[in-house]
JSON list of C-alpha atoms in Angstrom, two decimals:
[
{"chain": "A", "resi": 9, "resn": "UNK", "atom": "CA", "xyz": [25.70, -46.19, -42.62]},
{"chain": "A", "resi": 10, "resn": "UNK", "atom": "CA", "xyz": [25.53, -48.80, -39.84]},
{"chain": "A", "resi": 11, "resn": "UNK", "atom": "CA", "xyz": [23.28, -48.46, -36.96]},
{"chain": "A", "resi": 12, "resn": "UNK", "atom": "CA", "xyz": [26.33, -47.97, -34.61]},
{"chain": "A", "resi": 13, "resn": "UNK", "atom": "CA", "xyz": [27.61, -45.03, -36.79]},
{"chain": "A", "resi": 14, "resn": "UNK", "atom": "CA", "xyz": [23.93, -43.61, -36.74]},
{"chain": "A", "resi": 15, "resn": "UNK", "atom": "CA", "xyz": [23.66, -43.67, -33.15]},
{"chain": "A", "resi": 16, "resn": "UNK", "atom": "CA", "xyz": [26.79, -41.65, -32.67]},
{"chain": "A", "resi": 17, "resn": "UNK", "atom": "CA", "xyz": [25.59, -39.05, -35.23]},
{"chain": "A", "resi": 18, "resn": "UNK", "atom": "CA", "xyz": [22.20, -38.59, -33.41]},
{"chain": "A", "resi": 19, "resn": "UNK", "atom": "CA", "xyz": [22.49, -36.38, -30.48]},
{"chain": "A", "resi": 20, "resn": "UNK", "atom": "CA", "xyz": [20.73, -37.79, -27.50]},
{"chain": "A", "resi": 21, "resn": "UNK", "atom": "CA", "xyz": [20.05, -36.19, -23.97]},
{"chain": "A", "resi": 22, "resn": "UNK", "atom": "CA", "xyz": [20.79, -38.95, -21.33]},
{"chain": "A", "resi": 23, "resn": "UNK", "atom": "CA", "xyz": [18.27, -37.69, -18.68]},
{"chain": "A", "resi": 24, "resn": "UNK", "atom": "CA", "xyz": [15.34, -37.74, -21.15]},
{"chain": "A", "resi": 25, "resn": "UNK", "atom": "CA", "xyz": [16.33, -41.25, -22.37]},
{"chain": "A", "resi": 26, "resn": "UNK", "atom": "CA", "xyz": [16.62, -42.33, -18.78]},
{"chain": "A", "resi": 27, "resn": "UNK", "atom": "CA", "xyz": [13.29, -40.89, -17.88]},
{"chain": "A", "resi": 28, "resn": "UNK", "atom": "CA", "xyz": [11.60, -42.80, -21.00]},
{"chain": "A", "resi": 29, "resn": "UNK", "atom": "CA", "xyz": [13.22, -46.07, -20.10]},
{"chain": "A", "resi": 30, "resn": "UNK", "atom": "CA", "xyz": [12.22, -45.91, -16.23]},
{"chain": "A", "resi": 31, "resn": "UNK", "atom": "CA", "xyz": [8.61, -44.90, -16.46]},
{"chain": "A", "resi": 32, "resn": "UNK", "atom": "CA", "xyz": [7.67, -46.24, -13.06]},
{"chain": "A", "resi": 33, "resn": "UNK", "atom": "CA", "xyz": [10.40, -44.40, -11.35]},
{"chain": "A", "resi": 34, "resn": "UNK", "atom": "CA", "xyz": [9.34, -41.20, -12.95]},
{"chain": "A", "resi": 35, "resn": "UNK", "atom": "CA", "xyz": [5.56, -41.59, -11.90]},
{"chain": "A", "resi": 36, "resn": "UNK", "atom": "CA", "xyz": [6.87, -42.25, -8.26]},
{"chain": "A", "resi": 37, "resn": "UNK", "atom": "CA", "xyz": [9.04, -39.10, -8.53]},
{"chain": "A", "resi": 38, "resn": "UNK", "atom": "CA", "xyz": [6.33, -36.99, -9.96]},
{"chain": "A", "resi": 39, "resn": "UNK", "atom": "CA", "xyz": [3.78, -38.16, -7.17]},
{"chain": "A", "resi": 40, "resn": "UNK", "atom": "CA", "xyz": [6.36, -37.48, -4.45]},
{"chain": "A", "resi": 41, "resn": "UNK", "atom": "CA", "xyz": [7.00, -33.94, -5.74]},
{"chain": "A", "resi": 42, "resn": "UNK", "atom": "CA", "xyz": [3.37, -33.26, -6.07]},
{"chain": "A", "resi": 43, "resn": "UNK", "atom": "CA", "xyz": [2.75, -34.43, -2.74]},
{"chain": "A", "resi": 44, "resn": "UNK", "atom": "CA", "xyz": [5.53, -32.18, -1.14]},
{"chain": "A", "resi": 45, "resn": "UNK", "atom": "CA", "xyz": [3.99, -29.34, -3.00]},
{"chain": "A", "resi": 46, "resn": "UNK", "atom": "CA", "xyz": [0.40, -29.72, -1.95]},
{"chain": "A", "resi": 47, "resn": "UNK", "atom": "CA", "xyz": [1.62, -30.23, 1.91]},
{"chain": "A", "resi": 48, "resn": "UNK", "atom": "CA", "xyz": [3.77, -27.12, 1.70]},
{"chain": "A", "resi": 49, "resn": "UNK", "atom": "CA", "xyz": [0.91, -25.25, 0.35]},
{"chain": "A", "resi": 50, "resn": "UNK", "atom": "CA", "xyz": [-1.41, -26.14, 3.11]},
{"chain": "A", "resi": 51, "resn": "UNK", "atom": "CA", "xyz": [1.06, -25.98, 5.88]},
{"chain": "A", "resi": 52, "resn": "UNK", "atom": "CA", "xyz": [2.28, -22.46, 4.78]},
{"chain": "A", "resi": 53, "resn": "UNK", "atom": "CA", "xyz": [1.13, -19.79, 7.24]},
{"chain": "A", "resi": 54, "resn": "UNK", "atom": "CA", "xyz": [-1.05, -17.12, 5.84]},
{"chain": "A", "resi": 55, "resn": "UNK", "atom": "CA", "xyz": [-3.47, -14.52, 7.01]},
{"chain": "A", "resi": 56, "resn": "UNK", "atom": "CA", "xyz": [-6.84, -13.45, 5.63]},
{"chain": "A", "resi": 57, "resn": "UNK", "atom": "CA", "xyz": [-6.05, -9.67, 6.26]},
{"chain": "A", "resi": 58, "resn": "UNK", "atom": "CA", "xyz": [-2.19, -9.24, 6.66]},
{"chain": "A", "resi": 59, "resn": "UNK", "atom": "CA", "xyz": [-0.89, -6.01, 7.91]},
{"chain": "A", "resi": 60, "resn": "UNK", "atom": "CA", "xyz": [0.74, -4.19, 5.04]},
{"chain": "A", "resi": 61, "resn": "UNK", "atom": "CA", "xyz": [3.01, -1.25, 6.05]},
{"chain": "A", "resi": 62, "resn": "UNK", "atom": "CA", "xyz": [4.04, 1.18, 3.45]},
{"chain": "A", "resi": 63, "resn": "UNK", "atom": "CA", "xyz": [6.40, 4.09, 4.00]},
{"chain": "A", "resi": 64, "resn": "UNK", "atom": "CA", "xyz": [4.09, 6.68, 2.31]},
{"chain": "A", "resi": 65, "resn": "UNK", "atom": "CA", "xyz": [3.04, 9.81, 3.92]},
{"chain": "A", "resi": 66, "resn": "UNK", "atom": "CA", "xyz": [0.08, 11.73, 2.50]},
{"chain": "A", "resi": 67, "resn": "UNK", "atom": "CA", "xyz": [-0.48, 15.56, 2.66]},
{"chain": "A", "resi": 68, "resn": "UNK", "atom": "CA", "xyz": [-3.97, 16.82, 1.88]},
{"chain": "A", "resi": 69, "resn": "UNK", "atom": "CA", "xyz": [-4.87, 20.54, 1.84]},
{"chain": "A", "resi": 70, "resn": "UNK", "atom": "CA", "xyz": [-8.20, 22.09, 1.41]},
{"chain": "A", "resi": 71, "resn": "UNK", "atom": "CA", "xyz": [-8.49, 25.59, 0.13]},
{"chain": "A", "resi": 72, "resn": "UNK", "atom": "CA", "xyz": [-11.93, 26.26, -1.19]},
{"chain": "A", "resi": 73, "resn": "UNK", "atom": "CA", "xyz": [-12.70, 28.71, -4.10]},
{"chain": "A", "resi": 74, "resn": "UNK", "atom": "CA", "xyz": [-9.68, 28.30, -5.82]},
{"chain": "A", "resi": 75, "resn": "UNK", "atom": "CA", "xyz": [-8.83, 26.74, -9.41]},
{"chain": "A", "resi": 76, "resn": "UNK", "atom": "CA", "xyz": [-6.42, 23.83, -9.80]},
{"chain": "A", "resi": 77, "resn": "UNK", "atom": "CA", "xyz": [-3.58, 26.15, -11.33]},
{"chain": "A", "resi": 78, "resn": "UNK", "atom": "CA", "xyz": [-4.10, 28.38, -8.10]},
{"chain": "A", "resi": 79, "resn": "UNK", "atom": "CA", "xyz": [-3.82, 25.30, -5.80]},
{"chain": "A", "resi": 80, "resn": "UNK", "atom": "CA", "xyz": [-0.75, 23.97, -7.52]},
{"chain": "A", "resi": 81, "resn": "UNK", "atom": "CA", "xyz": [0.96, 27.32, -7.38]},
{"chain": "A", "resi": 82, "resn": "UNK", "atom": "CA", "xyz": [-0.03, 28.38, -3.88]},
{"chain": "A", "resi": 83, "resn": "UNK", "atom": "CA", "xyz": [0.12, 25.08, -2.03]},
{"chain": "A", "resi": 84, "resn": "UNK", "atom": "CA", "xyz": [1.42, 21.98, -4.07]},
{"chain": "A", "resi": 85, "resn": "UNK", "atom": "CA", "xyz": [4.51, 23.48, -5.47]},
{"chain": "A", "resi": 86, "resn": "UNK", "atom": "CA", "xyz": [5.83, 25.15, -2.35]},
{"chain": "A", "resi": 87, "resn": "UNK", "atom": "CA", "xyz": [5.17, 21.88, -0.45]},
{"chain": "A", "resi": 88, "resn": "UNK", "atom": "CA", "xyz": [6.91, 19.79, -2.91]},
{"chain": "A", "resi": 89, "resn": "UNK", "atom": "CA", "xyz": [9.99, 22.27, -3.05]},
{"chain": "A", "resi": 90, "resn": "UNK", "atom": "CA", "xyz": [10.19, 22.09, 0.74]},
{"chain": "A", "resi": 91, "resn": "UNK", "atom": "CA", "xyz": [10.03, 18.17, 0.79]},
{"chain": "A", "resi": 92, "resn": "UNK", "atom": "CA", "xyz": [12.79, 17.62, -1.82]},
{"chain": "A", "resi": 93, "resn": "UNK", "atom": "CA", "xyz": [15.26, 18.43, 0.94]},
{"chain": "A", "resi": 94, "resn": "UNK", "atom": "CA", "xyz": [14.10, 15.53, 3.29]},
{"chain": "A", "resi": 95, "resn": "UNK", "atom": "CA", "xyz": [16.27, 12.63, 3.45]},
{"chain": "A", "resi": 96, "resn": "UNK", "atom": "CA", "xyz": [15.29, 9.03, 2.54]},
{"chain": "A", "resi": 97, "resn": "UNK", "atom": "CA", "xyz": [12.78, 10.27, -0.14]},
{"chain": "A", "resi": 98, "resn": "UNK", "atom": "CA", "xyz": [12.39, 7.92, -3.01]},
{"chain": "A", "resi": 99, "resn": "UNK", "atom": "CA", "xyz": [9.52, 9.87, -4.81]},
{"chain": "A", "resi": 100, "resn": "UNK", "atom": "CA", "xyz": [7.12, 12.68, -4.53]},
{"chain": "A", "resi": 101, "resn": "UNK", "atom": "CA", "xyz": [3.92, 12.66, -6.38]},
{"chain": "A", "resi": 102, "resn": "UNK", "atom": "CA", "xyz": [1.12, 15.28, -6.28]},
{"chain": "A", "resi": 103, "resn": "UNK", "atom": "CA", "xyz": [-2.42, 16.08, -7.52]},
{"chain": "A", "resi": 104, "resn": "UNK", "atom": "CA", "xyz": [-3.94, 19.47, -7.73]},
{"chain": "A", "resi": 105, "resn": "UNK", "atom": "CA", "xyz": [-7.49, 19.93, -8.56]},
{"chain": "A", "resi": 106, "resn": "UNK", "atom": "CA", "xyz": [-10.07, 22.63, -7.80]},
{"chain": "A", "resi": 107, "resn": "UNK", "atom": "CA", "xyz": [-10.07, 23.37, -3.94]},
{"chain": "A", "resi": 108, "resn": "UNK", "atom": "CA", "xyz": [-7.82, 20.41, -3.05]},
{"chain": "A", "resi": 109, "resn": "UNK", "atom": "CA", "xyz": [-4.16, 19.37, -3.08]},
{"chain": "A", "resi": 110, "resn": "UNK", "atom": "CA", "xyz": [-2.79, 15.94, -2.31]},
{"chain": "A", "resi": 111, "resn": "UNK", "atom": "CA", "xyz": [0.89, 15.28, -1.98]},
{"chain": "A", "resi": 112, "resn": "UNK", "atom": "CA", "xyz": [2.24, 11.65, -1.60]},
{"chain": "A", "resi": 113, "resn": "UNK", "atom": "CA", "xyz": [5.83, 11.13, -0.29]},
{"chain": "A", "resi": 114, "resn": "UNK", "atom": "CA", "xyz": [7.23, 7.73, -0.68]},
{"chain": "A", "resi": 115, "resn": "UNK", "atom": "CA", "xyz": [10.27, 7.02, 1.74]},
{"chain": "A", "resi": 116, "resn": "UNK", "atom": "CA", "xyz": [12.79, 4.09, 1.37]},
{"chain": "A", "resi": 117, "resn": "UNK", "atom": "CA", "xyz": [12.37, 1.03, 3.81]},
{"chain": "A", "resi": 118, "resn": "UNK", "atom": "CA", "xyz": [15.32, 2.22, 6.13]},
{"chain": "A", "resi": 119, "resn": "UNK", "atom": "CA", "xyz": [13.19, 4.66, 7.92]},
{"chain": "A", "resi": 120, "resn": "UNK", "atom": "CA", "xyz": [10.06, 3.79, 10.10]},
{"chain": "A", "resi": 121, "resn": "UNK", "atom": "CA", "xyz": [6.63, 5.33, 9.21]},
{"chain": "A", "resi": 122, "resn": "UNK", "atom": "CA", "xyz": [6.53, 7.39, 12.30]},
{"chain": "A", "resi": 123, "resn": "UNK", "atom": "CA", "xyz": [10.01, 8.92, 11.69]},
{"chain": "A", "resi": 124, "resn": "UNK", "atom": "CA", "xyz": [8.98, 9.75, 8.01]},
{"chain": "A", "resi": 125, "resn": "UNK", "atom": "CA", "xyz": [5.64, 11.20, 9.17]},
{"chain": "A", "resi": 126, "resn": "UNK", "atom": "CA", "xyz": [7.46, 13.51, 11.81]},
{"chain": "A", "resi": 127, "resn": "UNK", "atom": "CA", "xyz": [10.01, 14.67, 9.16]},
{"chain": "A", "resi": 128, "resn": "UNK", "atom": "CA", "xyz": [7.37, 15.55, 6.82]},
{"chain": "A", "resi": 129, "resn": "UNK", "atom": "CA", "xyz": [5.25, 17.39, 9.64]},
{"chain": "A", "resi": 130, "resn": "UNK", "atom": "CA", "xyz": [8.38, 19.33, 10.57]},
{"chain": "A", "resi": 131, "resn": "UNK", "atom": "CA", "xyz": [8.81, 20.57, 6.93]},
{"chain": "A", "resi": 132, "resn": "UNK", "atom": "CA", "xyz": [5.15, 21.30, 6.46]},
{"chain": "A", "resi": 133, "resn": "UNK", "atom": "CA", "xyz": [5.02, 23.30, 9.71]},
{"chain": "A", "resi": 134, "resn": "UNK", "atom": "CA", "xyz": [8.03, 25.32, 8.54]},
{"chain": "A", "resi": 135, "resn": "UNK", "atom": "CA", "xyz": [6.49, 25.99, 5.14]},
{"chain": "A", "resi": 136, "resn": "UNK", "atom": "CA", "xyz": [3.11, 26.97, 6.63]},
{"chain": "A", "resi": 137, "resn": "UNK", "atom": "CA", "xyz": [4.80, 29.31, 9.06]},
{"chain": "A", "resi": 138, "resn": "UNK", "atom": "CA", "xyz": [6.17, 31.52, 6.35]},
{"chain": "A", "resi": 139, "resn": "UNK", "atom": "CA", "xyz": [4.50, 34.96, 5.54]},
{"chain": "A", "resi": 140, "resn": "UNK", "atom": "CA", "xyz": [3.47, 33.87, 1.83]},
{"chain": "A", "resi": 141, "resn": "UNK", "atom": "CA", "xyz": [1.34, 30.85, 3.04]},
{"chain": "A", "resi": 142, "resn": "UNK", "atom": "CA", "xyz": [-2.14, 31.31, 1.83]},
{"chain": "A", "resi": 143, "resn": "UNK", "atom": "CA", "xyz": [-5.01, 32.10, 4.21]},
{"chain": "A", "resi": 144, "resn": "UNK", "atom": "CA", "xyz": [-8.79, 31.20, 4.17]},
{"chain": "A", "resi": 145, "resn": "UNK", "atom": "CA", "xyz": [-11.27, 33.11, 6.31]},
{"chain": "A", "resi": 146, "resn": "UNK", "atom": "CA", "xyz": [-8.46, 34.91, 8.27]},
{"chain": "A", "resi": 147, "resn": "UNK", "atom": "CA", "xyz": [-6.55, 31.48, 9.12]},
{"chain": "A", "resi": 148, "resn": "UNK", "atom": "CA", "xyz": [-3.81, 29.88, 7.48]},
{"chain": "A", "resi": 149, "resn": "UNK", "atom": "CA", "xyz": [-4.75, 26.80, 5.38]},
{"chain": "A", "resi": 150, "resn": "UNK", "atom": "CA", "xyz": [-3.71, 23.81, 7.28]},
{"chain": "A", "resi": 151, "resn": "UNK", "atom": "CA", "xyz": [-2.21, 20.77, 5.28]},
{"chain": "A", "resi": 152, "resn": "UNK", "atom": "CA", "xyz": [-3.27, 17.45, 6.98]},
{"chain": "A", "resi": 153, "resn": "UNK", "atom": "CA", "xyz": [-0.33, 15.00, 7.35]},
{"chain": "A", "resi": 154, "resn": "UNK", "atom": "CA", "xyz": [-1.23, 11.48, 7.57]},
{"chain": "A", "resi": 155, "resn": "UNK", "atom": "CA", "xyz": [-0.34, 7.75, 6.73]},
{"chain": "A", "resi": 156, "resn": "UNK", "atom": "CA", "xyz": [-2.80, 5.19, 5.27]},
{"chain": "A", "resi": 157, "resn": "UNK", "atom": "CA", "xyz": [-2.60, 1.74, 6.69]},
{"chain": "A", "resi": 158, "resn": "UNK", "atom": "CA", "xyz": [-4.07, -0.80, 4.12]},
{"chain": "A", "resi": 159, "resn": "UNK", "atom": "CA", "xyz": [-5.83, -2.70, 6.86]},
{"chain": "A", "resi": 160, "resn": "UNK", "atom": "CA", "xyz": [-7.66, 0.53, 7.73]},
{"chain": "A", "resi": 161, "resn": "UNK", "atom": "CA", "xyz": [-8.50, 1.13, 4.07]},
{"chain": "A", "resi": 162, "resn": "UNK", "atom": "CA", "xyz": [-10.08, -2.22, 3.37]},
{"chain": "A", "resi": 163, "resn": "UNK", "atom": "CA", "xyz": [-12.16, -2.95, 6.46]},
{"chain": "A", "resi": 164, "resn": "UNK", "atom": "CA", "xyz": [-13.59, -6.54, 6.95]},
{"chain": "A", "resi": 165, "resn": "UNK", "atom": "CA", "xyz": [-17.08, -5.19, 7.60]},
{"chain": "A", "resi": 166, "resn": "UNK", "atom": "CA", "xyz": [-19.09, -2.12, 6.58]},
{"chain": "A", "resi": 167, "resn": "UNK", "atom": "CA", "xyz": [-22.41, -1.52, 8.43]},
{"chain": "A", "resi": 168, "resn": "UNK", "atom": "CA", "xyz": [-24.69, 1.34, 7.33]},
{"chain": "A", "resi": 169, "resn": "UNK", "atom": "CA", "xyz": [-27.23, 2.31, 10.06]},
{"chain": "A", "resi": 170, "resn": "UNK", "atom": "CA", "xyz": [-30.51, 4.32, 9.30]},
{"chain": "A", "resi": 171, "resn": "UNK", "atom": "CA", "xyz": [-33.83, 4.68, 11.12]},
{"chain": "A", "resi": 172, "resn": "UNK", "atom": "CA", "xyz": [-36.23, 7.00, 12.63]},
{"chain": "A", "resi": 173, "resn": "UNK", "atom": "CA", "xyz": [-33.91, 8.26, 15.14]},
{"chain": "A", "resi": 174, "resn": "UNK", "atom": "CA", "xyz": [-31.72, 11.36, 15.65]},
{"chain": "A", "resi": 175, "resn": "UNK", "atom": "CA", "xyz": [-28.45, 11.29, 13.99]},
{"chain": "A", "resi": 176, "resn": "UNK", "atom": "CA", "xyz": [-26.72, 11.43, 17.48]},
{"chain": "A", "resi": 177, "resn": "UNK", "atom": "CA", "xyz": [-28.65, 8.43, 18.71]},
{"chain": "A", "resi": 178, "resn": "UNK", "atom": "CA", "xyz": [-27.82, 6.37, 15.51]},
{"chain": "A", "resi": 179, "resn": "UNK", "atom": "CA", "xyz": [-24.12, 7.37, 16.08]},
{"chain": "A", "resi": 180, "resn": "UNK", "atom": "CA", "xyz": [-24.08, 6.30, 19.66]},
{"chain": "A", "resi": 181, "resn": "UNK", "atom": "CA", "xyz": [-25.70, 3.00, 18.56]},
{"chain": "A", "resi": 182, "resn": "UNK", "atom": "CA", "xyz": [-23.17, 2.62, 15.75]},
{"chain": "A", "resi": 183, "resn": "UNK", "atom": "CA", "xyz": [-20.36, 3.04, 18.12]},
{"chain": "A", "resi": 184, "resn": "UNK", "atom": "CA", "xyz": [-21.74, 0.62, 20.67]},
{"chain": "A", "resi": 185, "resn": "UNK", "atom": "CA", "xyz": [-22.18, -1.95, 17.92]},
{"chain": "A", "resi": 186, "resn": "UNK", "atom": "CA", "xyz": [-18.67, -1.27, 16.85]},
{"chain": "A", "resi": 187, "resn": "UNK", "atom": "CA", "xyz": [-17.48, -2.10, 20.33]},
{"chain": "A", "resi": 188, "resn": "UNK", "atom": "CA", "xyz": [-19.38, -5.36, 20.64]},
{"chain": "A", "resi": 189, "resn": "UNK", "atom": "CA", "xyz": [-18.13, -6.58, 17.16]},
{"chain": "A", "resi": 190, "resn": "UNK", "atom": "CA", "xyz": [-14.46, -5.68, 18.07]},
{"chain": "A", "resi": 191, "resn": "UNK", "atom": "CA", "xyz": [-14.94, -7.58, 21.43]},
{"chain": "A", "resi": 192, "resn": "UNK", "atom": "CA", "xyz": [-15.80, -10.71, 19.50]},
{"chain": "A", "resi": 193, "resn": "UNK", "atom": "CA", "xyz": [-13.41, -13.63, 19.79]},
{"chain": "A", "resi": 194, "resn": "UNK", "atom": "CA", "xyz": [-11.37, -14.35, 16.52]}
]
């Protein structure tokens, strides 16, 4: 077999051969790509604590003196059944434990958090106004409907205050300190 015939038989990728034959050009090309990547990384806007918005609404209910099964039967299941009819709901998850129920409703991104919260409040109010809703100490069990903001969940700073002062005085000092810290420039 001649060398000409052998070259035709061997498969060769042209770009790889060109890169091997032009080493200097490849070094310059790699340096340019590396420079552009590093400059893009450092010029990219970013925040230390970005605002993360989730369309999840939480319902917590406290009903002391009951087992997890009772909580599920009396509070969690009726709330879930009522919330299944709400539009834009993606997923409903719940947890029932002794004395406590938590229902999490996730909505799609087409609805704002405030609208979702209002829809959930309306459904919860209509469910709790029914005759068979459980009571505790002569009053109906009131579920708490709220949203969680990730920026509220992960604070920048936690300060614990203690001392030989009454609790009210420590609380006042803590609120004063909070105001002073919040007034600091960024």
